[in-house]
Short mmCIF file of C-alpha atoms in Angstrom, two decimals:
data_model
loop_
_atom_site.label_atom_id
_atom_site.label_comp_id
_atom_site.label_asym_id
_atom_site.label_seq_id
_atom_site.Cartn_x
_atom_site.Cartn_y
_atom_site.Cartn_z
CA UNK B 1 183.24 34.69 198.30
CA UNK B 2 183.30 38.27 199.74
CA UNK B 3 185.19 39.38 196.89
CA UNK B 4 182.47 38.30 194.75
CA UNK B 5 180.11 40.12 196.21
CA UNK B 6 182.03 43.25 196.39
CA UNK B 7 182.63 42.92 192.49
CA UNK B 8 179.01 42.70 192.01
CA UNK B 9 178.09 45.57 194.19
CA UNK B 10 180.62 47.27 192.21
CA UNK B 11 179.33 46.78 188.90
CA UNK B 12 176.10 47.59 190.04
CA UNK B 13 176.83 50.45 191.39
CA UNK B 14 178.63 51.54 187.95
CA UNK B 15 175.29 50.61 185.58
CA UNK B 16 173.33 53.06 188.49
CA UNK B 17 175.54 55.51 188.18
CA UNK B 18 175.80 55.34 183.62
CA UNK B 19 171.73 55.14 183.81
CA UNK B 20 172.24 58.52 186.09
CA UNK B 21 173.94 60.23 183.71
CA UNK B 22 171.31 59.58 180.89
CA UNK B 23 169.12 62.11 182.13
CA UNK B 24 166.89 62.58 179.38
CA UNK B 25 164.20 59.44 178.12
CA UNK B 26 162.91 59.10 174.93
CA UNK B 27 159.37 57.08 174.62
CA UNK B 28 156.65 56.38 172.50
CA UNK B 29 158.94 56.90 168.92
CA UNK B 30 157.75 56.72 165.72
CA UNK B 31 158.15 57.96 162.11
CA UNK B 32 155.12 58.26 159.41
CA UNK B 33 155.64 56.51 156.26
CA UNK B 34 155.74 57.17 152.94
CA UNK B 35 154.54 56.67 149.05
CA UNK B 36 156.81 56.01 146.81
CA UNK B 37 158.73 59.26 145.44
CA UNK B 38 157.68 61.02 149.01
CA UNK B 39 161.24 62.95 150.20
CA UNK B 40 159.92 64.00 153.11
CA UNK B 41 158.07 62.48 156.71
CA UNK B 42 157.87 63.17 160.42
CA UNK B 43 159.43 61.82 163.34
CA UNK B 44 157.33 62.13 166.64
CA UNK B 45 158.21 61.14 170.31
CA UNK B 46 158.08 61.98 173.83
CA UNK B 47 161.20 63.61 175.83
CA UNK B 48 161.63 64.01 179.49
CA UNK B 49 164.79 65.46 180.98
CA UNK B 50 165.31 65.12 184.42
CA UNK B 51 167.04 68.31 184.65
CA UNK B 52 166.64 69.91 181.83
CA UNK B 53 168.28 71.12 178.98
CA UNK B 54 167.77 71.54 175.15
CA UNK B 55 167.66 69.39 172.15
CA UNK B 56 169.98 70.05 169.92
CA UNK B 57 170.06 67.90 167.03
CA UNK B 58 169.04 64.94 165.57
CA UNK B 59 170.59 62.58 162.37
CA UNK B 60 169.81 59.77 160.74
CA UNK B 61 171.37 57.35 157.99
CA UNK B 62 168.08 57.28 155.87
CA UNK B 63 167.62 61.19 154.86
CA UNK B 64 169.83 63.77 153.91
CA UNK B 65 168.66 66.35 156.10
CA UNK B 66 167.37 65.99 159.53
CA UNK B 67 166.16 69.28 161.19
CA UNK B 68 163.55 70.34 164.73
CA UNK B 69 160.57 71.71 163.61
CA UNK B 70 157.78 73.51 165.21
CA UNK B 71 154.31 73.94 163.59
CA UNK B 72 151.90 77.34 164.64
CA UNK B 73 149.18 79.24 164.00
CA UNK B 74 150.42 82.72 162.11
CA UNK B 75 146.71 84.17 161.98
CA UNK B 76 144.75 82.13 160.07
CA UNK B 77 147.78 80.03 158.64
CA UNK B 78 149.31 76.83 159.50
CA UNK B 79 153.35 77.43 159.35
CA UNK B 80 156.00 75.68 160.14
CA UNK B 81 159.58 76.45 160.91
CA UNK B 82 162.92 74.97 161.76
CA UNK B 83 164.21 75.48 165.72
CA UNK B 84 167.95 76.28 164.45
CA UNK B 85 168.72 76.48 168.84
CA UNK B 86 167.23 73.48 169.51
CA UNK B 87 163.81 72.27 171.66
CA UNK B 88 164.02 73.91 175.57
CA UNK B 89 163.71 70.53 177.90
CA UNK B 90 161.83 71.96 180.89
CA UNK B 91 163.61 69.83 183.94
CA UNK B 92 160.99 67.20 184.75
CA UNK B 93 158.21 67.54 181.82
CA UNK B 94 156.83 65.94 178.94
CA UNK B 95 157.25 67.43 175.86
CA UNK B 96 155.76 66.16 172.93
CA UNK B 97 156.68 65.96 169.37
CA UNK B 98 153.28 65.29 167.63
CA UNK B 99 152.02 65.86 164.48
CA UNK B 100 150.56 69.70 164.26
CA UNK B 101 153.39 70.91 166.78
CA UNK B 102 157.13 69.95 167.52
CA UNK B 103 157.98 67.51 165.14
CA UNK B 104 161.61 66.32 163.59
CA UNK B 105 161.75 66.69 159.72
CA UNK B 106 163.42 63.74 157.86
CA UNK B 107 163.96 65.33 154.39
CA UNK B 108 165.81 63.50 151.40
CA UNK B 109 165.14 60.45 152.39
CA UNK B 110 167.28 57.79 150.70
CA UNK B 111 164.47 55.16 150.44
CA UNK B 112 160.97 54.64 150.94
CA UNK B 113 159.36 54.24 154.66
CA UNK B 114 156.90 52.03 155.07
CA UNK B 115 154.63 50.26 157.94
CA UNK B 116 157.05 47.68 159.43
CA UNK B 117 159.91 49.32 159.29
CA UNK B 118 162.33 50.88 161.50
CA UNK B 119 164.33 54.67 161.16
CA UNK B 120 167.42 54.63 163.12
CA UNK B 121 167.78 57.59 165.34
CA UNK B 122 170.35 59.87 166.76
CA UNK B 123 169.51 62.50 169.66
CA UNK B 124 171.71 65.12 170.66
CA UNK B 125 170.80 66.58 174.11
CA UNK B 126 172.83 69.23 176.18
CA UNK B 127 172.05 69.11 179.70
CA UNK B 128 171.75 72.69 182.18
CA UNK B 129 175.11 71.73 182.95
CA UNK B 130 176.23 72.05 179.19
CA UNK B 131 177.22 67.92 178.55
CA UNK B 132 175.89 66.25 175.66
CA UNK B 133 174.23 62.86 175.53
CA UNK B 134 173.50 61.32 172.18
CA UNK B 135 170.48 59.26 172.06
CA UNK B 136 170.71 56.13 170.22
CA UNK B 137 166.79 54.84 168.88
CA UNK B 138 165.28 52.62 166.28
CA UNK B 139 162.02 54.45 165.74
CA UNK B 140 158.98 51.92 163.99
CA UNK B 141 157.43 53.35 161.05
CA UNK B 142 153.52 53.58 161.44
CA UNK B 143 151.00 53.88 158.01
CA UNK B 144 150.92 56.88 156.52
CA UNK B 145 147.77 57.95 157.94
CA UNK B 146 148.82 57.10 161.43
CA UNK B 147 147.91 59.53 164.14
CA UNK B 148 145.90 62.28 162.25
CA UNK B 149 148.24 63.46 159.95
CA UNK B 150 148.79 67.27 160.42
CA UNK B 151 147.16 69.93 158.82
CA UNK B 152 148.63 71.99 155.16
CA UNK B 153 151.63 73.98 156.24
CA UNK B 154 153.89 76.95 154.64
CA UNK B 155 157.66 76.92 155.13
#
């Protein structure tokens, strides 16, 4: 009977220690849909790293390209911009990926999005202590006019 009990203990102790070494969550994921023809939509979410680090990259099996965008004011233009380092992870705060600022680009997109759907995800995250984590998610796809959809932008 002890040894049951120690095997338990064990395995608990191993899912602690695997759920310590995801260090960085992922909430509130979704994608924007599209018309037909559209190439093109955001992904938006909320990251938290517990000690920091840097988004690297992201993928995904429905578009071509996958890339970190920002979006900012250049005087009196809205422009946005690929983050070819990555997005910083301050250790222990939000940062949000939201239409009008950080944002991930999902560009030749094999297929159509729409409302129901889901985008599968991939999340690359380096740590401080330079490991990577890769971030497995299945992101729903809201209406296209979901969450005020951001302003004209320049490339």
């Amino acid at each position: 009977m002890k040894l049951k009990h120690l095997a338990a203990a064990a395995f608990t102790a191993s899912l602690s220690m695997s759920a310590a070494l995801a260090q960085t969550a992922v909430s509130d994921a979704w994608v924007r849909g599209t018309v037909p023809a559209q190439k093109a939509t955001g992904a938006f979410m909320q990251l938290k790293s517990a000690q920091g680090g840097r988004l690297l990259s992201v993928a995904s099996p429905l578009a071509g390209v996958v890339e970190i965008h920002e979006m900012k004011m250049d005087g009196n233009v809205m422009k946005m911009a690929a983050l070819p380092k990555g997005l910083e992870l301050p250790a222990g705060q939000t940062v949000e990926l939201k239409p009008g600022g950080y944002h991930v680009m999902l560009m030749d997109l094999k297929q159509p999005l729409k409302d129901g759907d889901s985008v599968p995800l991939s999340l690359v995250v380096e740590g401080k202590d330079g490991k990577r984590e890769t971030i497995e998610l299945k992101a729903p796809v809201r209406p296209l006019g979901a969450a005020n959809p951001a302003p004209m932008h320049q490339h």
